[in-house]
mmCIF file of C-alpha atoms in Angstrom:
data_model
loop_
_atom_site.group_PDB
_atom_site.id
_atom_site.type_symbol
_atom_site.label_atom_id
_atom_site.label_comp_id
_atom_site.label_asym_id
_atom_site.label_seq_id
_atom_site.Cartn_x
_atom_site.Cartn_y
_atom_site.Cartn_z
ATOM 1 C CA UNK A 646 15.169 -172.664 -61.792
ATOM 2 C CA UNK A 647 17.380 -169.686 -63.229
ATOM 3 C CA UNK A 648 20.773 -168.738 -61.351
ATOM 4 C CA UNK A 649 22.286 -165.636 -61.536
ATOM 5 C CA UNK A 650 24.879 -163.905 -58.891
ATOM 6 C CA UNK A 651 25.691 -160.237 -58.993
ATOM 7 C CA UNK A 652 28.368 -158.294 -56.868
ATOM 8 C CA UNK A 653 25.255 -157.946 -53.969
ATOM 9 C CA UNK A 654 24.078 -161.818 -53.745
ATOM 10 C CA UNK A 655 22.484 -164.514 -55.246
ATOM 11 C CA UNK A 656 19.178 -164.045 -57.412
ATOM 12 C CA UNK A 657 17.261 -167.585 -57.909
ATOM 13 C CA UNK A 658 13.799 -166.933 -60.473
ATOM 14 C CA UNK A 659 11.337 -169.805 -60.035
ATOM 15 C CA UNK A 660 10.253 -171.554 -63.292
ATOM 16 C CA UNK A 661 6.460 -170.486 -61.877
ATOM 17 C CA UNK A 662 7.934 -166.887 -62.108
ATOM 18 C CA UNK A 663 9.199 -167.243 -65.388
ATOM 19 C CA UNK A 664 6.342 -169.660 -66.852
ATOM 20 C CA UNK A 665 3.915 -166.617 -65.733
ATOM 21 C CA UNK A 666 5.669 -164.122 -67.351
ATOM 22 C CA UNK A 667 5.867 -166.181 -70.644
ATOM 23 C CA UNK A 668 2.677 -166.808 -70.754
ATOM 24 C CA UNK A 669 1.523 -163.115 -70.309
ATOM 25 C CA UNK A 670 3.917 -162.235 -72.838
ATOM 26 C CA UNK A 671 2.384 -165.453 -75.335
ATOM 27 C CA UNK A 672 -1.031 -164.377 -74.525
ATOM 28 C CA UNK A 673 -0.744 -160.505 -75.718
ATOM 29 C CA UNK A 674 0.099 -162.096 -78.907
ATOM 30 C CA UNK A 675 -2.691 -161.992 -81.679
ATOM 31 C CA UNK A 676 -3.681 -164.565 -82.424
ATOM 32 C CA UNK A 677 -3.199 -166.767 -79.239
ATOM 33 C CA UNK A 678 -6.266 -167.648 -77.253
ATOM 34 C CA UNK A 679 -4.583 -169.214 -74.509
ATOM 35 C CA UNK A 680 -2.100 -171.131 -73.394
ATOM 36 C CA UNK A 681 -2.830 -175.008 -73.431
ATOM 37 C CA UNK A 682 -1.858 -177.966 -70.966
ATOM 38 C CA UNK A 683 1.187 -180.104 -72.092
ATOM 39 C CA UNK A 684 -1.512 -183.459 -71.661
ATOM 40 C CA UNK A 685 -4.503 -183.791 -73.531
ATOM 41 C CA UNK A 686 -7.543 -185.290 -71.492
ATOM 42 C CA UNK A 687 -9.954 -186.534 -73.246
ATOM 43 C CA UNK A 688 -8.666 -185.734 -76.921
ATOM 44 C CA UNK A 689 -8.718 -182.267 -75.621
ATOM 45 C CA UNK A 690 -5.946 -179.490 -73.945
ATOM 46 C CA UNK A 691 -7.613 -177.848 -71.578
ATOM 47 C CA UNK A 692 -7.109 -173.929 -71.976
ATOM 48 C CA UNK A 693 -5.407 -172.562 -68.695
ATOM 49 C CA UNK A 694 -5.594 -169.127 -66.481
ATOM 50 C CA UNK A 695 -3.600 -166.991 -65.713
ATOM 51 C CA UNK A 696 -2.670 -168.981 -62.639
ATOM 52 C CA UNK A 697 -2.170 -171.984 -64.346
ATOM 53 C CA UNK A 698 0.225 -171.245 -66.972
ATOM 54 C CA UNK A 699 3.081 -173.018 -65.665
ATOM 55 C CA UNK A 700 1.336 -176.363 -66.664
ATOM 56 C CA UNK A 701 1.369 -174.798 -69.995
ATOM 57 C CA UNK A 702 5.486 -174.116 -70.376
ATOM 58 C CA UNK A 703 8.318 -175.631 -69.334
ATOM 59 C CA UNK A 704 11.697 -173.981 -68.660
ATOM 60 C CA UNK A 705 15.404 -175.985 -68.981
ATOM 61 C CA UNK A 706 18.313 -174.812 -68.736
ATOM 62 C CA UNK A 707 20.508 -174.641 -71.992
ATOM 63 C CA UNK A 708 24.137 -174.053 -72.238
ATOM 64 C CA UNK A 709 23.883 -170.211 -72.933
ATOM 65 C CA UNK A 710 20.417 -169.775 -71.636
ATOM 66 C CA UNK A 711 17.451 -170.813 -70.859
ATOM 67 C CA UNK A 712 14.947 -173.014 -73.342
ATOM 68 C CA UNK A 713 11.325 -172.666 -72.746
ATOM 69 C CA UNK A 714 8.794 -174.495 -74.487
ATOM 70 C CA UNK A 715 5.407 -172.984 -74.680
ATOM 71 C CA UNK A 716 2.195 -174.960 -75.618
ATOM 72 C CA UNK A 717 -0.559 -172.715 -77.410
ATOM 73 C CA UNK A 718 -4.164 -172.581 -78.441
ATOM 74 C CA UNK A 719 -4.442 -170.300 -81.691
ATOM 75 C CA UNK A 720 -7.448 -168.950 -83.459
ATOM 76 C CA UNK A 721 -8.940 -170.070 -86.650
ATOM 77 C CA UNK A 722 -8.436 -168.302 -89.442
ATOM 78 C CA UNK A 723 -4.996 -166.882 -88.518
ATOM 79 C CA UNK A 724 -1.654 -167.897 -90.437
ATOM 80 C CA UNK A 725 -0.060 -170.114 -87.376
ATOM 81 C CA UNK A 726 3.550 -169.425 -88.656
ATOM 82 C CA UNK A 727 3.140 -165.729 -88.217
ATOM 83 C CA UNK A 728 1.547 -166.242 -84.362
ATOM 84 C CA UNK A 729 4.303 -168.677 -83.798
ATOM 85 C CA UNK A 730 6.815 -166.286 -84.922
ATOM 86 C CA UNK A 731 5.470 -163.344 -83.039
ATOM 87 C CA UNK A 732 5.135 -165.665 -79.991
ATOM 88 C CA UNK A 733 9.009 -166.014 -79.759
ATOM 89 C CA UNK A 734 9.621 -162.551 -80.803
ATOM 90 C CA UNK A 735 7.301 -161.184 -77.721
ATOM 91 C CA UNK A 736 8.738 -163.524 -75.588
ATOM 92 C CA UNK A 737 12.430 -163.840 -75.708
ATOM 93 C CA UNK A 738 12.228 -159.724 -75.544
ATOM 94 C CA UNK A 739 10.008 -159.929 -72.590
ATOM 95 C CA UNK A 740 12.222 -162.288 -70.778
ATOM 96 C CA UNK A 741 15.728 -160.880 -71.685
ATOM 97 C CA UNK A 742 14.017 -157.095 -70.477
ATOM 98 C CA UNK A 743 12.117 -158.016 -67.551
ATOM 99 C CA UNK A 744 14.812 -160.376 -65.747
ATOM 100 C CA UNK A 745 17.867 -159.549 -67.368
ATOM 101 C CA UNK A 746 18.658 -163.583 -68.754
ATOM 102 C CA UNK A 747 20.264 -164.959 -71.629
ATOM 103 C CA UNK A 748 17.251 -167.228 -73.601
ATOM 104 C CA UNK A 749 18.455 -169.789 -75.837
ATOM 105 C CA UNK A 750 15.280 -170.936 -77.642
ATOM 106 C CA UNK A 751 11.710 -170.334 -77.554
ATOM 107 C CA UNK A 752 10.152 -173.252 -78.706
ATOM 108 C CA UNK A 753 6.475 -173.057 -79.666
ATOM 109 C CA UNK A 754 3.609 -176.632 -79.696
ATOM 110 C CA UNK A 755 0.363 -175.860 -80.933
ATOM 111 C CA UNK A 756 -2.080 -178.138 -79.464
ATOM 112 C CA UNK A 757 -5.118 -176.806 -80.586
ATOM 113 C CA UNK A 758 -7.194 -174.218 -83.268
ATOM 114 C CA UNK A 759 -10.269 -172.466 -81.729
ATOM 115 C CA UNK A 760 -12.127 -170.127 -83.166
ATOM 116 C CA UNK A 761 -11.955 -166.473 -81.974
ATOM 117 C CA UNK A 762 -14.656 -164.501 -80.380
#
């Protein structure tokens, strides 16, 4: 959970908020087919919805900002160091625009290649 005060009260942003917003961000990315569960099952991560993303990314607190770690399906044929790259791009600017907080790292696990449709 994020903290932040300003001179009207006290703002707290649930790490479902913020996990959901990462992983729209993550998922606009080309390249990305989905976002992946942290656990494989099977010798497989299961690709989540929309509504599931939070199984997908987990968000600490660092000590400037927050560190989210995102776990990612890519397609085949794409160069994963570019998708990565673009990942933490999109989302570090999505996060520090949309709710105004300081991100420390955006750490990116690929669990899986699929191909694209």
């Amino acid at each position: 959970m994020i903290q932040k005060s300003t001179e009207l009260g006290h703002i707290e942003l649930s790490n479902d908020v913020i996990a959901t917003i990462c992983g729209g961000a993550a998922t606009e990315c080309y390249g990305v087919v989905g976002m992946a569960s942290q656990k494989m099952i099977d010798g497989i991560y299961d690709l989540l919805k929309k509504e599931n993303y939070s199984k997908g990314i987990k968000v600490e607190n660092g000590e400037t900002g927050a560190i989210i770690s995102l776990y990612v399906i890519v397609g085949y044929g794409v160069k994963i160091s570019e998708i990565v790259y673009e990942v933490q791009k999109k989302v570090k600017y999505v996060l520090e625009k949309t709710l105004d907080i300081n991100i420390e790292a955006v750490n990116v696990y690929v669990q899986s290649i699929r191909v694209m449709d």
